[in-house]
Amino acid sequence: MNILKTNKLTVAQYLAKILAIMLILANPVAVGAKTINPAFSPIIESTTTFDTIHSTIFATDLNVDENLDSDEDVKKAQRLDAYFSKRDMPLAGYGIEFVRAANKYNVDWRLIAAIGVRESSGGKHMMNNNPFGWGSAKIKFNDFSEAIDVVTSNLGGFNPNTARYYKNADTKKKLWYYNGTVMPTYPAEVIDIMEMV
């Protein structure tokens, strides 16, 4: 059974997560190299890093649905989560939601995530659960999931009030309407972030 394709945690998976979290919290991490001290536990090899354990924990937390998410979608979600996690961004863990919304509304899977990085450093500097600065950051969302869905649906051209700007537009044109009219370098900046993911 593929561990990434289940929403139900087995007892072993649950215990492995708890152990990994305990090891992360209790074990000193070398500054710079981020290598966990292998003397703490025989379970951890000398090549195990904080990032490896962190990625493992997030991989089981993707909330993947085998009926919805292809292996390619899971890999895209992992790439987004790894990018966010490496930079300690609050959007970490939402990778699968970005990918699902992109599929649903037919936009590039990296677009909304990259806007979130550009607008709020991945949710670090935001208001109203609005990491995308949507509506000049005045629009309030209940959570990141709602924000991801609403902004993606708009940029996909599914909101009749904004469709004239975004429907059938390419990524660069979408970004121009999103904030390029105010900041001409905005589309290129977001596209650069998309390419880094």
mmCIF file of C-alpha atoms in Angstrom, residues 5-74:
data_model
loop_
_atom_site.group_PDB
_atom_site.id
_atom_site.type_symbol
_atom_site.label_atom_id
_atom_site.label_comp_id
_atom_site.label_asym_id
_atom_site.label_seq_id
_atom_site.Cartn_x
_atom_site.Cartn_y
_atom_site.Cartn_z
ATOM 1 C CA LYS A 5 -2.422 7.405 -1.032
ATOM 2 C CA THR A 6 -4.384 6.995 2.175
ATOM 3 C CA ASN A 7 -6.221 9.334 4.464
ATOM 4 C CA LYS A 8 -6.279 6.852 7.331
ATOM 5 C CA LEU A 9 -3.234 6.557 9.539
ATOM 6 C CA THR A 10 -2.290 3.124 10.740
ATOM 7 C CA VAL A 11 -1.093 2.751 14.307
ATOM 8 C CA ALA A 12 2.450 2.295 12.994
ATOM 9 C CA GLN A 13 2.260 5.499 10.936
ATOM 10 C CA TYR A 14 0.856 7.417 13.885
ATOM 11 C CA LEU A 15 3.615 6.153 16.184
ATOM 12 C CA ALA A 16 6.263 6.900 13.547
ATOM 13 C CA LYS A 17 5.021 10.486 13.326
ATOM 14 C CA ILE A 18 5.085 10.891 17.091
ATOM 15 C CA LEU A 19 8.605 9.431 17.242
ATOM 16 C CA ALA A 20 9.809 11.705 14.436
ATOM 17 C CA ILE A 21 8.360 14.760 16.145
ATOM 18 C CA MET A 22 9.914 13.753 19.476
ATOM 19 C CA LEU A 23 13.290 13.271 17.803
ATOM 20 C CA ILE A 24 13.076 16.656 16.134
ATOM 21 C CA LEU A 25 12.155 18.390 19.372
ATOM 22 C CA ALA A 26 14.558 16.526 21.653
ATOM 23 C CA ASN A 27 17.598 16.169 19.450
ATOM 24 C CA PRO A 28 20.056 19.014 18.935
ATOM 25 C CA VAL A 29 20.330 20.201 15.353
ATOM 26 C CA ALA A 30 23.704 21.385 14.072
ATOM 27 C CA VAL A 31 23.517 24.982 12.909
ATOM 28 C CA GLY A 32 24.055 25.343 9.171
ATOM 29 C CA ALA A 33 24.247 21.657 8.268
ATOM 30 C CA LYS A 34 20.966 20.882 10.042
ATOM 31 C CA THR A 35 22.210 17.348 10.753
ATOM 32 C CA ILE A 36 20.566 15.527 13.640
ATOM 33 C CA ASN A 37 22.898 13.911 16.163
ATOM 34 C CA PRO A 38 22.778 10.162 15.345
ATOM 35 C CA ALA A 39 23.983 9.223 18.826
ATOM 36 C CA PHE A 40 20.552 10.124 20.181
ATOM 37 C CA SER A 41 18.851 7.160 18.594
ATOM 38 C CA PRO A 42 19.909 4.122 16.565
ATOM 39 C CA ILE A 43 16.843 4.707 14.369
ATOM 40 C CA ILE A 44 18.418 7.777 12.795
ATOM 41 C CA GLU A 45 21.349 7.296 10.466
ATOM 42 C CA SER A 46 24.217 9.758 10.236
ATOM 43 C CA THR A 47 22.927 10.970 6.867
ATOM 44 C CA THR A 48 19.450 11.778 8.183
ATOM 45 C CA THR A 49 18.766 15.486 8.205
ATOM 46 C CA PHE A 50 16.115 17.654 9.751
ATOM 47 C CA ASP A 51 14.765 18.341 6.257
ATOM 48 C CA THR A 52 14.476 14.593 5.565
ATOM 49 C CA ILE A 53 12.435 13.963 8.700
ATOM 50 C CA HIS A 54 10.372 17.121 8.142
ATOM 51 C CA SER A 55 9.599 16.056 4.560
ATOM 52 C CA THR A 56 8.602 12.588 5.765
ATOM 53 C CA ILE A 57 6.158 14.038 8.248
ATOM 54 C CA PHE A 58 4.654 16.347 5.629
ATOM 55 C CA ALA A 59 4.436 13.522 3.095
ATOM 56 C CA THR A 60 2.050 11.625 5.358
ATOM 57 C CA ASP A 61 0.133 14.839 6.112
ATOM 58 C CA LEU A 62 -0.655 15.670 2.487
ATOM 59 C CA ASN A 63 -4.248 14.492 2.928
ATOM 60 C CA VAL A 64 -4.010 12.810 -0.448
ATOM 61 C CA ASP A 65 -7.097 11.148 -1.889
ATOM 62 C CA GLU A 66 -6.207 8.326 -4.255
ATOM 63 C CA ASN A 67 -9.435 8.941 -6.186
ATOM 64 C CA LEU A 68 -8.592 12.616 -6.755
ATOM 65 C CA ASP A 69 -4.842 12.911 -6.829
ATOM 66 C CA SER A 70 -2.514 11.378 -9.392
ATOM 67 C CA ASP A 71 1.094 10.542 -8.567
ATOM 68 C CA GLU A 72 2.060 13.635 -10.574
ATOM 69 C CA ASP A 73 -0.247 15.787 -8.429
ATOM 70 C CA VAL A 74 1.313 14.379 -5.267
#
